[in-house]
Amino acid sequence: MPQTEAVNRRYRDLDLWDSATALETLWEGQMAAMAALRPALPVLAAAADAAAARLATGQGRLIYAGAGTSGRLAALDAAELPPTFDWPYARTHLVIAGGTGSLLRAAEGAEDNADAARAELETAGVSPDDVLIALAASGTTPFAIAAVETARAAGALTIGIANSRGAPLLAAADHAVLLETGAEAIAGSTRMRAGTAQKAVLTLLSTQIMIRLGRIHDGRMVEMRPTNAKLLARAQRMVADLTGCSAEDAAETLEAAQGRIKTAVLMILRAIDAPQAEALLSRHAGILRAALAEGREVPL
């Protein structure tokens, strides 16, 4: 039996406790969930580096696969990549048991349909350029396992995330990320400890992949697109901070760069126009630090 299905006797009278005591105990479980990430960090680092290397070609997709709570957490992480890192929508794909309708209406029986996972990935044309991240708290979910097996057979890089040691999902993946969160306060309710750990590990993994792909510079979201007033003000501050120019010059240059922060930074620091800045970035795979260092003895 997966550890996530076990009954923790500590919580046998949970329904009799007063709210303050119950919430404090549940909070302790959330802290324990976060602590479970620490042993997984070395594997996570290797997975992030491998994924970034695969995606750096500019062709592959980041594919998420899961069922139930795990699938919904995967969808949340996938949805955050375009606004935060300007990751192309076309390079993100979600494979969730029961289809996108299960994001709001649970389709628990769909997690047993391994054929559905295989069919969706085959239709999506999964290839060696792609990276697939599959999650399942128990690590035994047929849908998630089939997704990994299908993607790996097609040559894609696969990352499995599970909360139970010895899980088949971990054995099936190229990179196995184990998050040992143990038994839940409510047996089998993996939206609790397991879900918290999965949400955190997805955030860490996808963020590190984007860092490796040059979408972060000096701790800033330099690939962000200023699509509203708040983001425009943030973009202007970034350009001003990174170049030392005035707010007015930052706004003017950012407009000339069509909202592209890295382009605007290069335009100011190198005194070049937008096409020249874009060409410079292109020579360095879009990595601003490398573009700024071109022709300099000491990298910035």
C-alpha positions as semicolon CSV with decimal commas, in nm:
position;residue;x (nm);y (nm);z (nm)
1;M;0,000;0,000;0,000
2;P;0,135;0,346;-0,087
3;Q;0,239;0,553;0,214
4;T;-0,012;0,820;0,113
5;E;-0,296;0,574;0,176
6;A;-0,187;0,478;0,526
7;V;-0,381;0,581;0,837
8;N;-0,194;0,801;1,083
9;R;-0,322;0,711;1,428
10;R;-0,217;1,049;1,562
11;Y;-0,521;1,198;1,393
12;R;-0,781;0,938;1,493
13;D;-0,974;1,193;1,702
14;L;-0,921;1,487;1,468
15;D;-1,293;1,548;1,435
16;L;-1,320;1,591;1,814
17;W;-1,046;1,851;1,852
18;D;-1,118;2,221;1,885
19;S;-1,041;2,424;1,574
20;A;-0,729;2,591;1,712
21;T;-0,568;2,258;1,802
22;A;-0,672;2,094;1,477
23;L;-0,542;2,378;1,261
24;E;-0,211;2,392;1,444
25;T;-0,165;2,020;1,388
26;L;-0,260;2,045;1,020
27;W;-0,017;2,335;0,983
28;E;0,258;2,117;1,127
29;G;0,181;1,869;0,851
30;Q;0,223;2,142;0,592
31;M;0,564;2,229;0,735
32;A;0,661;1,862;0,723
33;A;0,557;1,855;0,358
34;M;0,798;2,135;0,277
35;A;1,077;1,960;0,467
36;A;1,025;1,654;0,246
37;L;1,163;1,852;-0,048
38;R;1,512;1,883;0,097
39;P;1,631;1,526;0,023
40;A;1,493;1,554;-0,332
41;L;1,690;1,867;-0,427
42;P;1,991;1,689;-0,586
43;V;1,764;1,484;-0,812
44;L;1,559;1,793;-0,886
45;A;1,872;1,985;-0,988
46;A;1,976;1,711;-1,229
47;A;1,624;1,697;-1,375
48;A;1,612;2,075;-1,423
49;D;1,950;2,081;-1,600
50;A;1,854;1,793;-1,827
51;A;1,517;1,949;-1,909
52;A;1,671;2,288;-1,988
53;A;1,928;2,127;-2,217
54;R;1,651;1,946;-2,403
55;L;1,432;2,257;-2,434
56;A;1,718;2,489;-2,530
57;T;1,693;2,369;-2,890
58;G;1,381;2,582;-2,922
59;Q;1,163;2,302;-3,054
60;G;1,049;2,094;-2,759
61;R;0,752;2,130;-2,529
62;L;0,711;2,109;-2,156
63;I;0,436;1,850;-2,110
64;Y;0,259;1,797;-1,778
65;A;0,067;1,479;-1,698
66;G;-0,142;1,380;-1,399
67;A;-0,481;1,290;-1,258
68;G;-0,700;1,436;-0,985
69;T;-0,523;1,675;-0,747
70;S;-0,187;1,609;-0,913
71;G;-0,327;1,694;-1,254
72;R;-0,482;2,017;-1,128
73;L;-0,155;2,120;-0,964
74;A;0,024;2,046;-1,292
75;A;-0,226;2,265;-1,477
76;L;-0,161;2,551;-1,234
77;D;0,214;2,536;-1,288
78;A;0,174;2,517;-1,664
79;A;-0,059;2,818;-1,664
80;E;0,194;3,032;-1,477
81;L;0,482;2,987;-1,722
82;P;0,364;3,217;-2,006
83;P;0,289;3,528;-1,794
84;T;0,594;3,487;-1,571
85;F;0,858;3,379;-1,822
86;D;0,691;3,446;-2,159
87;W;0,713;3,072;-2,219
88;P;0,521;3,010;-2,545
89;Y;0,174;2,862;-2,506
90;A;0,253;2,643;-2,805
91;R;0,539;2,487;-2,609
92;T;0,323;2,388;-2,312
93;H;0,093;2,088;-2,314
94;L;-0,130;1,941;-2,043
95;V;-0,233;1,576;-2,032
96;I;-0,487;1,537;-1,752
97;A;-0,709;1,238;-1,681
98;G;-1,067;1,318;-1,775
99;G;-0,965;1,613;-1,993
100;T;-0,968;1,981;-1,902
101;G;-1,321;1,945;-1,768
102;S;-1,172;1,764;-1,469
103;L;-1,002;2,086;-1,360
104;L;-1,332;2,198;-1,205
105;R;-1,532;1,876;-1,188
106;A;-1,348;1,574;-1,049
107;A;-1,325;1,270;-1,277
108;E;-1,159;1,029;-1,039
109;G;-1,234;0,717;-1,242
110;A;-1,036;0,858;-1,534
111;E;-0,706;0,800;-1,353
112;D;-0,730;0,428;-1,432
113;N;-0,751;0,488;-1,808
114;A;-0,395;0,428;-1,924
115;D;-0,508;0,405;-2,287
116;A;-0,636;0,763;-2,272
117;A;-0,292;0,889;-2,171
118;R;-0,124;0,693;-2,448
119;A;-0,373;0,814;-2,707
120;E;-0,343;1,179;-2,607
121;L;0,035;1,177;-2,621
122;E;0,036;0,998;-2,952
123;T;-0,209;1,256;-3,089
124;A;0,010;1,535;-2,951
125;G;0,307;1,385;-3,136
126;V;0,538;1,356;-2,835
127;S;0,898;1,352;-2,957
128;P;1,262;1,346;-2,838
129;D;1,253;1,728;-2,821
130;D;0,993;1,720;-2,544
131;V;1,013;1,703;-2,164
132;L;0,729;1,533;-1,974
133;I;0,664;1,585;-1,603
134;A;0,421;1,335;-1,453
135;L;0,282;1,347;-1,099
136;A;0,096;1,101;-0,881
137;A;0,097;1,106;-0,501
138;S;0,073;0,729;-0,472
139;G;0,294;0,678;-0,775
140;T;0,066;0,397;-0,887
141;T;-0,183;0,591;-1,102
142;P;-0,215;0,406;-1,437
143;F;-0,279;0,727;-1,632
144;A;0,041;0,894;-1,509
145;I;0,253;0,581;-1,550
146;A;0,129;0,529;-1,906
147;A;0,208;0,891;-1,987
148;V;0,569;0,844;-1,874
149;E;0,609;0,513;-2,055
150;T;0,466;0,654;-2,379
151;A;0,677;0,968;-2,368
152;R;0,995;0,780;-2,281
153;A;0,937;0,530;-2,562
154;A;0,912;0,825;-2,800
155;G;1,249;0,954;-2,681
156;A;1,122;1,240;-2,464
157;L;1,290;1,323;-2,134
158;T;1,068;1,211;-1,846
159;I;1,047;1,331;-1,486
160;G;0,831;1,143;-1,236
161;I;0,716;1,297;-0,908
162;A;0,557;1,078;-0,639
163;N;0,514;1,072;-0,261
164;S;0,560;0,701;-0,202
165;R;0,891;0,515;-0,200
166;G;0,917;0,234;-0,453
167;A;0,638;0,378;-0,669
168;P;0,610;0,242;-1,026
169;L;0,591;0,597;-1,160
170;L;0,938;0,670;-1,023
171;A;1,079;0,351;-1,173
172;A;0,936;0,441;-1,513
173;A;1,088;0,790;-1,537
174;D;1,436;0,907;-1,637
175;H;1,446;1,130;-1,329
176;A;1,265;1,010;-1,016
177;V;1,169;1,278;-0,764
178;L;1,056;1,121;-0,437
179;L;0,874;1,341;-0,185
180;E;0,822;1,129;0,125
181;T;0,540;1,318;0,295
182;G;0,402;1,010;0,472
183;A;0,047;0,942;0,587
184;E;-0,204;1,226;0,566
185;A;-0,404;1,366;0,856
186;I;-0,708;1,248;0,662
187;A;-0,603;0,914;0,517
188;G;-0,569;0,928;0,140
189;S;-0,647;1,300;0,114
190;T;-0,341;1,386;-0,091
191;R;-0,451;1,745;-0,143
192;M;-0,288;1,800;0,197
193;R;0,078;1,707;0,264
194;A;0,138;1,541;-0,071
195;G;-0,032;1,820;-0,264
196;T;0,163;2,091;-0,085
197;A;0,492;1,916;-0,159
198;Q;0,397;1,862;-0,523
199;K;0,298;2,226;-0,572
200;A;0,628;2,341;-0,422
201;V;0,842;2,099;-0,620
202;L;0,674;2,200;-0,946
203;T;0,743;2,564;-0,869
204;L;1,109;2,489;-0,796
205;L;1,153;2,268;-1,100
206;S;0,991;2,492;-1,359
207;T;1,158;2,803;-1,217
208;Q;1,503;2,645;-1,232
209;I;1,439;2,528;-1,588
210;M;1,351;2,884;-1,686
211;I;1,659;3,020;-1,508
212;R;1,876;2,778;-1,703
213;L;1,707;2,891;-2,025
214;G;1,807;3,253;-1,956
215;R;1,460;3,381;-1,874
216;I;1,577;3,532;-1,545
217;H;1,851;3,794;-1,511
218;D;1,976;3,954;-1,191
219;G;1,679;3,808;-1,004
220;R;1,430;3,969;-1,241
221;M;1,167;3,834;-1,481
222;V;1,329;3,983;-1,790
223;E;1,113;3,777;-2,029
224;M;0,792;3,909;-1,877
225;R;0,560;4,086;-2,120
226;P;0,406;4,414;-1,995
227;T;0,043;4,339;-2,079
228;N;-0,120;4,566;-1,819
229;A;-0,042;4,885;-1,629
230;K;0,114;4,705;-1,331
231;L;0,342;4,495;-1,549
232;L;0,436;4,793;-1,765
233;A;0,548;4,984;-1,456
234;R;0,745;4,679;-1,341
235;A;0,912;4,645;-1,680
236;Q;1,009;5,011;-1,681
237;R;1,159;4,977;-1,333
238;M;1,357;4,674;-1,445
239;V;1,503;4,857;-1,742
240;A;1,591;5,159;-1,528
241;D;1,745;4,944;-1,252
242;L;1,948;4,728;-1,489
243;T;2,085;5,020;-1,691
244;G;2,090;5,312;-1,448
245;C;1,889;5,525;-1,687
246;S;1,605;5,758;-1,598
247;A;1,246;5,642;-1,573
248;E;1,164;5,849;-1,882
249;D;1,443;5,690;-2,089
250;A;1,341;5,345;-1,968
251;A;0,980;5,401;-2,076
252;E;1,082;5,541;-2,414
253;T;1,331;5,264;-2,490
254;L;1,094;4,992;-2,375
255;E;0,832;5,126;-2,615
256;A;1,085;5,123;-2,898
257;A;1,171;4,764;-2,804
258;Q;0,800;4,671;-2,826
259;G;0,794;4,579;-2,459
260;R;1,092;4,342;-2,472
261;I;1,290;4,409;-2,156
262;K;1,615;4,240;-2,256
263;T;1,614;4,422;-2,588
264;A;1,563;4,756;-2,415
265;V;1,847;4,688;-2,172
266;L;2,088;4,613;-2,456
267;M;1,974;4,915;-2,653
268;I;2,067;5,141;-2,365
269;L;2,385;4,974;-2,243
270;R;2,526;4,909;-2,589
271;A;2,381;5,219;-2,761
272;I;2,230;5,012;-3,040
273;D;1,889;4,992;-3,203
274;A;1,626;4,723;-3,149
275;P;1,718;4,499;-3,447
276;Q;2,083;4,505;-3,342
277;A;1,988;4,418;-2,985
278;E;1,771;4,131;-3,104
279;A;2,055;4,000;-3,321
280;L;2,292;4,017;-3,024
281;L;2,050;3,823;-2,809
282;S;2,000;3,569;-3,084
283;R;2,374;3,500;-3,096
284;H;2,361;3,406;-2,730
285;A;2,041;3,197;-2,722
286;G;1,850;3,485;-2,564
287;I;2,068;3,495;-2,252
288;L;2,109;3,858;-2,152
289;R;2,417;3,805;-1,935
290;A;2,601;3,640;-2,222
291;A;2,492;3,911;-2,467
292;L;2,616;4,182;-2,233
293;A;2,947;4,002;-2,192
294;E;3,018;3,981;-2,565
295;G;3,340;4,164;-2,637
296;R;3,418;4,217;-2,271
297;E;3,704;4,049;-2,087
298;V;3,509;4,027;-1,761
299;P;3,153;3,888;-1,788
300;L;2,882;4,094;-1,620
